[in-house]
CSV table of C-alpha atoms in Angstrom, one decimal:
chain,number,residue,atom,x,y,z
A,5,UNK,CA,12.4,2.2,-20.7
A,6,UNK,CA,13.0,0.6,-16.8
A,7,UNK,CA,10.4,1.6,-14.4
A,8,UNK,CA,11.8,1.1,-11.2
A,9,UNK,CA,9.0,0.2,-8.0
A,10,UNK,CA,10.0,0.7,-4.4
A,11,UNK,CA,8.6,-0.6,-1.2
A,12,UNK,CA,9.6,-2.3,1.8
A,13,UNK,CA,8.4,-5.3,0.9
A,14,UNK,CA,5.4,-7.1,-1.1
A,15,UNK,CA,3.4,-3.8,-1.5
A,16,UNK,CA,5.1,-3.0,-4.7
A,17,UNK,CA,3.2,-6.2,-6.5
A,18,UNK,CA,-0.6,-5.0,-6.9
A,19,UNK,CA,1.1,-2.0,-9.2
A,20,UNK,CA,3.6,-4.2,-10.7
A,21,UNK,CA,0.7,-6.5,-11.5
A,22,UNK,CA,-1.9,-3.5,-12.5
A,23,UNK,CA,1.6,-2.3,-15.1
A,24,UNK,CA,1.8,-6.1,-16.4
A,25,UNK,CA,-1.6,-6.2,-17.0
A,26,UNK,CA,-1.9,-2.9,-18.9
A,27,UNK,CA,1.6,-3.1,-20.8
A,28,UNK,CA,2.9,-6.6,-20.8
A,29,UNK,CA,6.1,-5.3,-22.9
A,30,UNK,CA,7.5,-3.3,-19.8
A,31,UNK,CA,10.7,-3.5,-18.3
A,32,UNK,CA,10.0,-4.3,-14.3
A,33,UNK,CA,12.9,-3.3,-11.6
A,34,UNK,CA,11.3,-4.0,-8.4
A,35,UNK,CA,13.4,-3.0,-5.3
A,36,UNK,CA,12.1,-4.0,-1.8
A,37,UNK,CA,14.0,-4.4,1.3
A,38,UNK,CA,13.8,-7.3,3.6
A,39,UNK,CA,16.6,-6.0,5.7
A,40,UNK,CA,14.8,-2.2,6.9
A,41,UNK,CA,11.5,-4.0,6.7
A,42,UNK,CA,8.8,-3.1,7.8
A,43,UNK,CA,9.4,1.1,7.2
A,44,UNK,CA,6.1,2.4,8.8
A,45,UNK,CA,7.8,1.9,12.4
A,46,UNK,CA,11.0,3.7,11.2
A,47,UNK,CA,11.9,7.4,12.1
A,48,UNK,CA,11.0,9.5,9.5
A,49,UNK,CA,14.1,10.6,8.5
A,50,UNK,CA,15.4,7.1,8.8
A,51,UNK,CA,12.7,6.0,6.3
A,52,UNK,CA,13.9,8.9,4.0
A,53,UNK,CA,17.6,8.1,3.7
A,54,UNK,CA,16.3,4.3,2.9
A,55,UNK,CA,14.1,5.5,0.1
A,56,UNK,CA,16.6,8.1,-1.1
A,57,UNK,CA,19.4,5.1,-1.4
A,58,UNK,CA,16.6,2.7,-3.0
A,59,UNK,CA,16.4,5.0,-6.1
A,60,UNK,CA,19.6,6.2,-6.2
A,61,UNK,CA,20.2,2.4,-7.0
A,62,UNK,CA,17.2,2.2,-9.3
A,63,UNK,CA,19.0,4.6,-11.5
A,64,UNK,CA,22.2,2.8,-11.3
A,65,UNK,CA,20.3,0.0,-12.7
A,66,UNK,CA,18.9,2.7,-15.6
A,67,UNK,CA,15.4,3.1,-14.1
A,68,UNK,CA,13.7,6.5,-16.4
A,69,UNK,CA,10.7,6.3,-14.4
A,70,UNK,CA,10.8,5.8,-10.6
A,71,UNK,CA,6.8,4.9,-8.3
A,72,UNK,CA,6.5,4.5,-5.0
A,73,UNK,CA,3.9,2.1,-4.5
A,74,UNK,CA,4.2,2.3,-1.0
A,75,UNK,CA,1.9,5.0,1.3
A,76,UNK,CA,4.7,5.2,3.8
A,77,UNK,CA,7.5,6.4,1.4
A,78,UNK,CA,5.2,8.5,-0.5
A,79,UNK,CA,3.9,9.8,2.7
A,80,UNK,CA,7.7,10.1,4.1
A,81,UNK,CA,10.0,10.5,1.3
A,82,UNK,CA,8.0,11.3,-2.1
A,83,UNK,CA,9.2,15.2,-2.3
A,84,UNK,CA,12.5,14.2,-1.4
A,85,UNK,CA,12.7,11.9,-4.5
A,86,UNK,CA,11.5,14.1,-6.8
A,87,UNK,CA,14.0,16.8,-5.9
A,88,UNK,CA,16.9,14.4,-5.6
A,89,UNK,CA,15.8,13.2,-9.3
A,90,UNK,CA,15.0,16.2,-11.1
A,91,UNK,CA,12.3,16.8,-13.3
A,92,UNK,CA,13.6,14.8,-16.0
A,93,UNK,CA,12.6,11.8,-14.0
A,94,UNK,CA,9.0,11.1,-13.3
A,95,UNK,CA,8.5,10.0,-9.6
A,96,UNK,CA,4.8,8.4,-9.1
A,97,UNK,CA,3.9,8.3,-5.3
A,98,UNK,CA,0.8,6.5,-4.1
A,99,UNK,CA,-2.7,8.0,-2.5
A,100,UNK,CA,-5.6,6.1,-0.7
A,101,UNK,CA,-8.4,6.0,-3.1
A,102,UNK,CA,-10.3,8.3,-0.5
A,103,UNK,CA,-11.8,10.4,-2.8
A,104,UNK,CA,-13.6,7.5,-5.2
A,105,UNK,CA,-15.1,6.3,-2.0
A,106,UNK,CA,-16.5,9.0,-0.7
A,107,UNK,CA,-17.7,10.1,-3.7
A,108,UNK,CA,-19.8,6.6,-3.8
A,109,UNK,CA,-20.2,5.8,-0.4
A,110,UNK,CA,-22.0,7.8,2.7
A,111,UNK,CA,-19.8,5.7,5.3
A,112,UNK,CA,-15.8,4.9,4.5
A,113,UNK,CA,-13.6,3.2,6.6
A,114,UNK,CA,-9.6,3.6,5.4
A,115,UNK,CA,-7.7,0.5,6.4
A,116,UNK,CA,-3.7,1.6,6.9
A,117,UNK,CA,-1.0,0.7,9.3
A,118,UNK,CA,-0.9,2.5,12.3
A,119,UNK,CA,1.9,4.7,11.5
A,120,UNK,CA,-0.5,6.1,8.8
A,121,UNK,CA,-3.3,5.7,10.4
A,122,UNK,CA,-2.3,8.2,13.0
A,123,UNK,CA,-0.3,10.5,10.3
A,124,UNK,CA,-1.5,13.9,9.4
A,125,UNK,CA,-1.0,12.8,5.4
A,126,UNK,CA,-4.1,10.7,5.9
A,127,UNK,CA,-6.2,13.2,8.0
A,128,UNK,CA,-5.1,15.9,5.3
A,129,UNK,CA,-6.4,13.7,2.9
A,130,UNK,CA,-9.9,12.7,4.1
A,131,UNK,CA,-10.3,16.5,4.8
A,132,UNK,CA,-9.5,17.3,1.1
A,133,UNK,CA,-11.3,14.2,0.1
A,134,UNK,CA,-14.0,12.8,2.2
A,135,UNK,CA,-16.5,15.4,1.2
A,136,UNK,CA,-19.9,14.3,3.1
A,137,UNK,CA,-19.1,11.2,3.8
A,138,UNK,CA,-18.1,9.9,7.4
A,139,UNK,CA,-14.6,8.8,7.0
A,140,UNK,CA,-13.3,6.7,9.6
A,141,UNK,CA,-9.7,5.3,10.3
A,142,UNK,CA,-8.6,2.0,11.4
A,143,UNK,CA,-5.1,0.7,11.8
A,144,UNK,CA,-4.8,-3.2,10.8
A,145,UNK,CA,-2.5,-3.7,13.4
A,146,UNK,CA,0.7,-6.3,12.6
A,147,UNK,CA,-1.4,-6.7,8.9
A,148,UNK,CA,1.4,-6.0,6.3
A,149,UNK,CA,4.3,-7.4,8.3
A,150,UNK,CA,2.4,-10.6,8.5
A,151,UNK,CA,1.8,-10.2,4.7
A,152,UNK,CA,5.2,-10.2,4.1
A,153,UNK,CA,6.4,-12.9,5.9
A,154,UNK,CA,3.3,-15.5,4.6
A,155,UNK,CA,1.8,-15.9,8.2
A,156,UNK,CA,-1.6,-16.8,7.5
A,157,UNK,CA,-2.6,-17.4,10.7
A,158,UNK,CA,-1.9,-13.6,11.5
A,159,UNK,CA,-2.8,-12.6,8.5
A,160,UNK,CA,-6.5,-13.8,9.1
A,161,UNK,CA,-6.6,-12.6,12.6
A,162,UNK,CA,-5.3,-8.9,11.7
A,163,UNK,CA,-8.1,-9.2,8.5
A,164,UNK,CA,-10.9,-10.3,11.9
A,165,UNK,CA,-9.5,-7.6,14.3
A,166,UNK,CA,-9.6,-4.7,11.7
A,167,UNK,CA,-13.4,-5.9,10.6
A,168,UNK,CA,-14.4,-6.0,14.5
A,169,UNK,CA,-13.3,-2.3,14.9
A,170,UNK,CA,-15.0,-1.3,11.6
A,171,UNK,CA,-17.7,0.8,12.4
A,172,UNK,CA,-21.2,-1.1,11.7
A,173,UNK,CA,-23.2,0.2,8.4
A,174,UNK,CA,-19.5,0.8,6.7
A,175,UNK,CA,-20.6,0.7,3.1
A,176,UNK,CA,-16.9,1.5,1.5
A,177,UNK,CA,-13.5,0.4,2.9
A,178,UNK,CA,-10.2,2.1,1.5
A,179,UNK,CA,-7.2,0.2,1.4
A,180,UNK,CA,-4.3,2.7,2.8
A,181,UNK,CA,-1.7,0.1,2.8
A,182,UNK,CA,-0.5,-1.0,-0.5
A,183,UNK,CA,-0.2,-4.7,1.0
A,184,UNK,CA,-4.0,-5.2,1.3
A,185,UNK,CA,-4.8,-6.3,-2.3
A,186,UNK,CA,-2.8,-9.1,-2.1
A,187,UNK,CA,-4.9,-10.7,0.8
A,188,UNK,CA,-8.3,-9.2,-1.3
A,189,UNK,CA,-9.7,-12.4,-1.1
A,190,UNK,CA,-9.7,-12.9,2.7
A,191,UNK,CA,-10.7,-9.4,3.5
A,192,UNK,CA,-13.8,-9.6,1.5
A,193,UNK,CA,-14.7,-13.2,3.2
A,194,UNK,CA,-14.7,-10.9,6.4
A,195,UNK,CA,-16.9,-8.0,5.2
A,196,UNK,CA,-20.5,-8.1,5.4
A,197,UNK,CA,-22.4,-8.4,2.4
A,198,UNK,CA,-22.7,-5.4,0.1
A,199,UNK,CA,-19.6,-3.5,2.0
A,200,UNK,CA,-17.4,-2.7,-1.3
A,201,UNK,CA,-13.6,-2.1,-1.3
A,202,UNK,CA,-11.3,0.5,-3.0
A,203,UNK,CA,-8.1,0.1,-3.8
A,204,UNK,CA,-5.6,2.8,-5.8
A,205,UNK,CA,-3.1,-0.3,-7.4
A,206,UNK,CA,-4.4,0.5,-11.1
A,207,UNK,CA,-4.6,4.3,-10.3
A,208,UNK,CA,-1.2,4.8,-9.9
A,209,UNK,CA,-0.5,1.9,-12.7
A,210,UNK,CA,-2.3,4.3,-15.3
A,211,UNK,CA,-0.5,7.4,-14.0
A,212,UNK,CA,2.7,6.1,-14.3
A,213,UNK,CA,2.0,5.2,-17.8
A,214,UNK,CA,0.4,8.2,-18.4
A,215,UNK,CA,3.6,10.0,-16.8
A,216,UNK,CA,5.7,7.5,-18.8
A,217,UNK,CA,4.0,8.1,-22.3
A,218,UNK,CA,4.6,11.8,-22.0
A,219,UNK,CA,8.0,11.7,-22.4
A,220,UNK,CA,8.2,11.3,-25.8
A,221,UNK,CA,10.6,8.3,-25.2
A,222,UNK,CA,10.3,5.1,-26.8
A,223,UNK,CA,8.9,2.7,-24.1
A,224,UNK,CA,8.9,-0.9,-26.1
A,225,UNK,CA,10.8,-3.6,-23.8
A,226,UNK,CA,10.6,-7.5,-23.4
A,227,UNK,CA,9.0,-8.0,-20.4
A,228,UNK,CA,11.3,-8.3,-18.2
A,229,UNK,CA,11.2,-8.4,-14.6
A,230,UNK,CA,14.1,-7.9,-12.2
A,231,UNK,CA,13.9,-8.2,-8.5
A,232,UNK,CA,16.5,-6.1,-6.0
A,233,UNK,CA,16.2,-7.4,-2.1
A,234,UNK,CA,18.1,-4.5,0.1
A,235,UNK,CA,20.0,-4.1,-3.0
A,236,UNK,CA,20.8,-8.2,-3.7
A,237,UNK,CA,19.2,-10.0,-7.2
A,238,UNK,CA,16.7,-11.9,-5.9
A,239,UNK,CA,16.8,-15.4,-6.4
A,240,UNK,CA,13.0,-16.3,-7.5
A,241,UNK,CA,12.3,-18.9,-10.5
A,242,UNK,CA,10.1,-17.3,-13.2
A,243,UNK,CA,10.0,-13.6,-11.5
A,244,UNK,CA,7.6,-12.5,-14.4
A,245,UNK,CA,5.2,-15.8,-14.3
A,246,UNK,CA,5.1,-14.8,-10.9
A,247,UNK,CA,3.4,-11.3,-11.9
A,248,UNK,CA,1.2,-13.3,-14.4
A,249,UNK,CA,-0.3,-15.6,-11.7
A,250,UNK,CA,-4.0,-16.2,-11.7
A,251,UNK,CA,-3.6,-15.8,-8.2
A,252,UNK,CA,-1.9,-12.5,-8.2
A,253,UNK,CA,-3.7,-10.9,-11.1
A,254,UNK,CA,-7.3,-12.1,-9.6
A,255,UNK,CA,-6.1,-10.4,-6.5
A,256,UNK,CA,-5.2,-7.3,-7.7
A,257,UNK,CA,-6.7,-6.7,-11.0
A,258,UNK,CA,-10.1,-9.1,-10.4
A,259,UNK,CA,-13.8,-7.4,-10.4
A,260,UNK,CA,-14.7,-8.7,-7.5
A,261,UNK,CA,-14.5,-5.7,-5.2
A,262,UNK,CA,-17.5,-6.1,-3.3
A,263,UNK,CA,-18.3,-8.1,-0.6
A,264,UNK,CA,-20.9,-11.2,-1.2
């Protein structure tokens, strides 16, 4: 069985990782797209007719199970999926981990782009799923397009910026961009002590299993991972060590979720 991720661009990895770590024997097709990069920008219906071609291709290229770890096309394009698809093929979309933080912390701050930031998705959500807590949203502006393209000299002043407008005595921070795990690390060097951080990566890793599982379908593979860019086989050496990397998998699958 092929589960197919999709995502502009490196968001896709904190699940792919999470789905390496939990069932090393999967078959990986990642699809991103360097060309439409970044979506959150896009017209909606523009990111909608992207998505909608993405899996079309995944299941050209025999995906049975189809995620978007991506809280713009889940946001965007997740309904449209699932009735292009059918119900014969599970379609996982992504949600902030709102509700977990909430549920542990009195003050939550959710980290997204802007375009989510600003979206009624999100604001639906943290009324569904803030409970008590005062939940606050910040965009990390330029954040996930400097993620993409390496710039780490962005990267730490978007990280600085998006701490600065935190509101003080934040105890919980939700990652709303599934880009943010990847720079873990660095946004925890910025947080005050104590300030912990939620992230939805092995959430929507188990529920695609889970989703997987219940099709009754064999799901033993090899382990392979392919990578689609805009539709083009990416040329990267030792795609699956890549996914294996202590770097990656301490990033994304590490305990270290609070800040020391």
């Amino acid at each position: 069985m092929i589960v197919a991720l999709i995502d502009s661009g490196l968001g896709l990895l904190p699940t792919a990782a999470w789905l390496r770590k939990l069932r090393p024997d999967l078959d990986l097709l990642l699809l991103n797209d360097p060309d439409g990069a970044p979506w959150g920008p896009k017209p909606e219906q523009w990111v909608v007719d992207r998505v909608l071609d993405t899996a079309r291709l995944a299941l050209r290229e025999g995906a049975e199970v189809i995620v978007l770890p991506c809280n713009t096309a889940s946001v965007t394009a997740l309904e449209h999926v699932r009735a292009m698809v059918g119900p014969d093929v599970p379609v996982i979309g992504t949600v902030p981990a709102i509700k977990p933080a909430a549920a542990a912390c009195a003050k939550v701050a959710v980290w997204a782009t802007a375009a989510t930031t600003d979206s009624a998705y999100q604001a639906g959500l943290i009324a569904q799923f803030g409970g008590d807590a005062e939940v606050t949203g910040v965009a990390c502006h330029g954040l996930a397009d400097a993620i993409d393209r390496g710039d780490l000299p962005v990267i730490a002043e978007a990280i600085a910026d998006a701490a600065a407008r935190t509101p003080a005595d934040t105890e919980g921070i939700v990652l709303g961009c599934t880009h943010y795990p990847l720079v873990l690390d660095d946004i925890l060097a910025t947080l005050p002590p104590g300030v912990r951080v939620f992230d939805s990566a092995e959430a929507v890793a188990g529920q695609t299993l889970r989703r997987m599982d219940a099709l009754g379908r064999p799901t033993t593979g090899t382990g392979t991972v392919r990578i689609l860019a805009s539709g083009r086989l990416a040329q990267l050496p030792s795609a699956a060590a890549a996914f294996d990397s202590g770097r990656l998998l301490g990033a994304t699958c590490g305990d270290q979720l609070t800040a020391s």
